[in-house]
Short mmCIF file of C-alpha atoms in Angstrom, two decimals:
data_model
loop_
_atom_site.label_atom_id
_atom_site.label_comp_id
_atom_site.label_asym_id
_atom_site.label_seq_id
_atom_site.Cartn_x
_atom_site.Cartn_y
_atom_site.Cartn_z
CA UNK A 52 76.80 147.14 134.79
CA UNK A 53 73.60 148.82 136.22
CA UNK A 54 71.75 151.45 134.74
CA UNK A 55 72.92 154.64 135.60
CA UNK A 56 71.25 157.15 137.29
CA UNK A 57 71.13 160.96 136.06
CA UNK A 58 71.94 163.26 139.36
CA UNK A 59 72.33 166.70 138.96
CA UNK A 60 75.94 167.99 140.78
CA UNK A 61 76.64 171.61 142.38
CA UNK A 62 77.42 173.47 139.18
CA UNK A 63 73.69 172.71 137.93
CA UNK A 64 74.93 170.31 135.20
CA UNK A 65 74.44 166.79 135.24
CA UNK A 66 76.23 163.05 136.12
CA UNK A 67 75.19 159.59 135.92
CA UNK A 68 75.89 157.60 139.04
CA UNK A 69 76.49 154.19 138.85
CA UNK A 70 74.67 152.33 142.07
CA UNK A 71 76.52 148.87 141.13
CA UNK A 72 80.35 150.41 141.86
CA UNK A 73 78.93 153.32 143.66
CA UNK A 74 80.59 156.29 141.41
CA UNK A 75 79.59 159.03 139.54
CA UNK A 76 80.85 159.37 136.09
CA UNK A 77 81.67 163.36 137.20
CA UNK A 78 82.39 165.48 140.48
CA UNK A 79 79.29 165.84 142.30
CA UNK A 80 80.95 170.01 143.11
CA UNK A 81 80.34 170.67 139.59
CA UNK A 82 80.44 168.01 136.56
CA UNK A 83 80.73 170.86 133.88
CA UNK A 84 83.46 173.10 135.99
CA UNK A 85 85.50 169.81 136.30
CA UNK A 86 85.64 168.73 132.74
CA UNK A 87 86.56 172.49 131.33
CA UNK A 88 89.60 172.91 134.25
CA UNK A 89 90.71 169.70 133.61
CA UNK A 90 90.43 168.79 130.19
CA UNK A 91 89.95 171.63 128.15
CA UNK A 92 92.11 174.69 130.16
CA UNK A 93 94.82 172.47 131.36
CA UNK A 94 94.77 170.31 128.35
CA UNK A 95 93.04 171.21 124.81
CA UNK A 96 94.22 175.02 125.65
CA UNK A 97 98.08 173.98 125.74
CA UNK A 98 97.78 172.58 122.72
CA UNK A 99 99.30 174.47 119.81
CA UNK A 100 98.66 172.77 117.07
CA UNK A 101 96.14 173.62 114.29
CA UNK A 102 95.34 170.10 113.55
CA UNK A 103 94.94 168.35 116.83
CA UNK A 104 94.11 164.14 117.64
CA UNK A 105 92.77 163.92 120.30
CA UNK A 106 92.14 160.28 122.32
CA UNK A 107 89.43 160.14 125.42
CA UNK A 108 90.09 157.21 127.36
CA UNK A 109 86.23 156.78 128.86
CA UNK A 110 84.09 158.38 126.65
CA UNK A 111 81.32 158.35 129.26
CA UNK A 112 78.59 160.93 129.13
CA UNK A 113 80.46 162.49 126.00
CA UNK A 114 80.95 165.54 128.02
CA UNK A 115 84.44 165.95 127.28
CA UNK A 116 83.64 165.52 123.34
CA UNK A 117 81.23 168.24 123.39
CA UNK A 118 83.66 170.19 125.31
CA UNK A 119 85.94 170.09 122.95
CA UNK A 120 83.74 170.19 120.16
CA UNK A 121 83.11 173.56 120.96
CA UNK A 122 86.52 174.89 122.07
CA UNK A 123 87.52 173.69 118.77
CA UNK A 124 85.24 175.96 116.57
CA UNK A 125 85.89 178.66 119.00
CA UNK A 126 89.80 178.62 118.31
CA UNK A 127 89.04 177.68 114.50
CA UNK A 128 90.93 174.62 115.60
CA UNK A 129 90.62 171.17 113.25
CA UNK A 130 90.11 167.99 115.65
CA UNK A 131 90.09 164.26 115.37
CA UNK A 132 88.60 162.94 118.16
CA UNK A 133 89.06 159.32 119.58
CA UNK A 134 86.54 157.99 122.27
CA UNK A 135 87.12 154.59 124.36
CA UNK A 136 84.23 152.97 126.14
CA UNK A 137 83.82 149.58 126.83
CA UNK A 138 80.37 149.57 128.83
CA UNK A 139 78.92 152.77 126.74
CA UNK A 140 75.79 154.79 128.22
CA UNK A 141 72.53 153.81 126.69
CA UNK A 142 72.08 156.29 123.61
CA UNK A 143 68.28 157.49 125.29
CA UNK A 144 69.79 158.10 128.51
CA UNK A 145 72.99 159.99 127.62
CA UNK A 146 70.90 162.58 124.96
CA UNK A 147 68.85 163.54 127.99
CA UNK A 148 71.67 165.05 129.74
CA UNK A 149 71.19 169.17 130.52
CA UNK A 150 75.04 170.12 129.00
CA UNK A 151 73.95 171.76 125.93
CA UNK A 152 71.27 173.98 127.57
CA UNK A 153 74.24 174.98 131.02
CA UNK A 154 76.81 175.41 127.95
CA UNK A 155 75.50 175.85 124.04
CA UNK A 156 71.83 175.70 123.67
CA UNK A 157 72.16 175.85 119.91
CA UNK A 158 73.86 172.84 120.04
CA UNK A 159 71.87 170.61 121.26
CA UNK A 160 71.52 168.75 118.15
CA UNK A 161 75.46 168.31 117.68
CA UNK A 162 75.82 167.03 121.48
CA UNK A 163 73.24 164.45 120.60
CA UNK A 164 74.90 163.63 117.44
CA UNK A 165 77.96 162.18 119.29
CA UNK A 166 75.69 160.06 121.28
CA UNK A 167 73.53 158.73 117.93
CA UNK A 168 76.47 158.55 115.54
CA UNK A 169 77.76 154.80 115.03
CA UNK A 170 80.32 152.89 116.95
CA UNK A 171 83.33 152.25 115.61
CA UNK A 172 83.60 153.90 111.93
CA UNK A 173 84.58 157.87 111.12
CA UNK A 174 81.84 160.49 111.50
CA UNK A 175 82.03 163.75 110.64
CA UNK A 176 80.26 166.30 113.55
CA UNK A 177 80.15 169.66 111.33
CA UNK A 178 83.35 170.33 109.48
CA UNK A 179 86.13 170.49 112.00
CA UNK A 180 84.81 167.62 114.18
CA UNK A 181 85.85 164.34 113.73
CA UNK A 182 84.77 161.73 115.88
CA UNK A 183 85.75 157.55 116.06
CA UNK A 184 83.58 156.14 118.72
CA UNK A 185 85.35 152.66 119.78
CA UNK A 186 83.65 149.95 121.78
CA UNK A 187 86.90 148.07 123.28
CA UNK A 188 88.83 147.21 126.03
CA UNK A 189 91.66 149.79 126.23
CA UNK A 190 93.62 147.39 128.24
CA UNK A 191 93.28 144.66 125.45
CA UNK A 192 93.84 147.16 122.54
CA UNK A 193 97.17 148.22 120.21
CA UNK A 194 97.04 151.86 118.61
CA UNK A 195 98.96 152.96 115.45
CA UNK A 196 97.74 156.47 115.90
CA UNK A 197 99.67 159.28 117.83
CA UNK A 198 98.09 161.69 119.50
CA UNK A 199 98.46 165.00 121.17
CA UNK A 200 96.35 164.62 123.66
CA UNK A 201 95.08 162.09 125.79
CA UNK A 202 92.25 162.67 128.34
CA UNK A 203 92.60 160.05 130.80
CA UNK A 204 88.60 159.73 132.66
CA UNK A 205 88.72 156.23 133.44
CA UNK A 206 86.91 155.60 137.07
CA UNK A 207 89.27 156.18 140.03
CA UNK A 208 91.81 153.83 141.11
CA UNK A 209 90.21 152.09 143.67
CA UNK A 210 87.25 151.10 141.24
CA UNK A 211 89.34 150.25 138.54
CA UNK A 212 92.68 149.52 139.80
CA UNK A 213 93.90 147.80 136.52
CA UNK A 214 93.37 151.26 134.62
CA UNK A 215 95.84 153.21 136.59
CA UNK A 216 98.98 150.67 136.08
CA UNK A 217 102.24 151.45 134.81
CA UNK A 218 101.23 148.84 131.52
CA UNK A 219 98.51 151.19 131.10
CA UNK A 220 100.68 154.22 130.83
CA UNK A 221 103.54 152.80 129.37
CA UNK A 222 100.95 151.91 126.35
CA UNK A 223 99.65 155.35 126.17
CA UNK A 224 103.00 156.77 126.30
CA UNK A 225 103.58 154.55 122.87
CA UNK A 226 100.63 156.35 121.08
CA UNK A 227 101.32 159.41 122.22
CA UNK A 228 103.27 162.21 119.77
CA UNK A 229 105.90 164.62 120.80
CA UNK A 230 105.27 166.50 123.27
CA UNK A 231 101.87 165.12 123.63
CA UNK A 232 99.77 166.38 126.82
CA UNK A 233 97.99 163.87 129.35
CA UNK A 234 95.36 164.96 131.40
CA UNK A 235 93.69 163.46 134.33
CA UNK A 236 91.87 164.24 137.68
CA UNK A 237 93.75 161.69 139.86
CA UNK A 238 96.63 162.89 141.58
CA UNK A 239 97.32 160.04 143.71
CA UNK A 240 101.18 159.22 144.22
CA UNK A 241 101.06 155.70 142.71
CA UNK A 242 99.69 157.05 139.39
CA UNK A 243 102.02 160.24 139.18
CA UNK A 244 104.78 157.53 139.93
CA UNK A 245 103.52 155.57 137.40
CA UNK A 246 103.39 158.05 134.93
CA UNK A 247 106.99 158.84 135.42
CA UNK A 248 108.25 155.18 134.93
CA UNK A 249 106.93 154.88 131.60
CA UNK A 250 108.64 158.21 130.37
CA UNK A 251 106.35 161.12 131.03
CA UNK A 252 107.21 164.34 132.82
CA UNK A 253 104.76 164.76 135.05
CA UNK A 254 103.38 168.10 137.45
CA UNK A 255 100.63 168.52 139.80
CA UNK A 256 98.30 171.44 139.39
CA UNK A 257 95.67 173.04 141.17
CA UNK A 258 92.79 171.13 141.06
CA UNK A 259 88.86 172.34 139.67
CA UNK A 260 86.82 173.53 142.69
CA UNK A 261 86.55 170.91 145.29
CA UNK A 262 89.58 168.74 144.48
CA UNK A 263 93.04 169.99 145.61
CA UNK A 264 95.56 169.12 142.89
CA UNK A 265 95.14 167.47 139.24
CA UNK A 266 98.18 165.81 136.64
CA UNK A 267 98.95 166.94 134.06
CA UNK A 268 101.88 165.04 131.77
CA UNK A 269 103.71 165.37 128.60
CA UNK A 270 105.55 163.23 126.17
CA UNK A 271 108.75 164.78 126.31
CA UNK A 272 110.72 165.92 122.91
CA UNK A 273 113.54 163.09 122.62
#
């Protein structure tokens, strides 16, 4: 994959675009208003728990980590937190990203730490932050974890059509834990539809600025 290119979006915070597919890893209207309506209001917010595992499928410009990082210590809220990537942005590129000055200035050094920490092995962020970097193919790997939440950031369907399958959620319906919560910005028919068939309840919501509707699923209580 190409090199990605830092852009900044409407909100002031920054993407990378990726000139080789020709997509940006976050809504040009606003990468940091995206990420908080999607994944941490209509997702980390439901969540009840104390203790909470948490699995990002795209890990990406870390965004969502740092997101959560923070909403975490905010609601004195324990998390594990699970990142996919496959093709992972380029350590130097991704601490250069403005999210830390637009969000938490004083944590600049934490947001870089889940960009420097190693791949693949438990590291501890500051005492309620938990992260497990993974470099794999989700498609390719089994889970024994369950989780209760999943933020599904893959690139859209029509870039990555084999992300968005049934398979796909009918494996992440088998990791997730009761009444897990899903979140995702694609709203397109096929992949509520395909939500459905492998056993999630499913609803639309209103969508961050810009975008019209979002899903949002759960696991439901059996």
């Amino acid at each position: 994959m190409q090199k990605p290119i830092i852009k900044t979006t409407a909100d002031g915070s920054n993407t990378l675009y990726v000139p080789e597919i020709d997509e940006s890893y976050h809504s040009t209207n606003g990468a940091v208003q995206e990420s908080l309506h999607i994944f941490i209001n209509d997702g980390f917010r439901q969540c009840k728990k104390e203790m909470i595992n948490v699995i990002e499928i795209g890990f990406g410009t870390g965004l969502n980590a740092f997101l959560t990082l923070i909403e975490a210590e905010k609601e004195n809220k324990s998390v594990i937190y699970t990142g996919l990537e496959f093709y992972p942005v380029e350590t130097e590129e991704a601490v250069k990203l403005n999210y830390p000055e637009l969000i938490e200035p004083d944590k600049r050094a934490e947001f870089e730490a889940l960009h420097r920490c190693e791949w693949n092995r438990e590291v501890k962020i500051n005492p309620d932050f938990t992260l497990i970097k993974q470099r794999v193919d989700f498609t390719k790997t089994e889970f024994s974890e369950k989780y209760d939440i999943i933020y599904f950031d893959a690139f859209s369907p029509e870039k990555q059509p084999e992300m968005w399958s049934e398979e796909i959620f009918e494996k992440l319906y088998l990791c997730a834990g009761e009444n897990a919560i899903l979140t995702t910005y694609c709203a397109k028919g096929i992949v509520r539809r395909a939500m459905q068939s492998a056993g999630f309840v499913v609803e639309r919501l209103p969508g961050p600025i810009g975008k019209r509707e979002i899903l949002r699923a759960r696991k439901p209580i059996l």
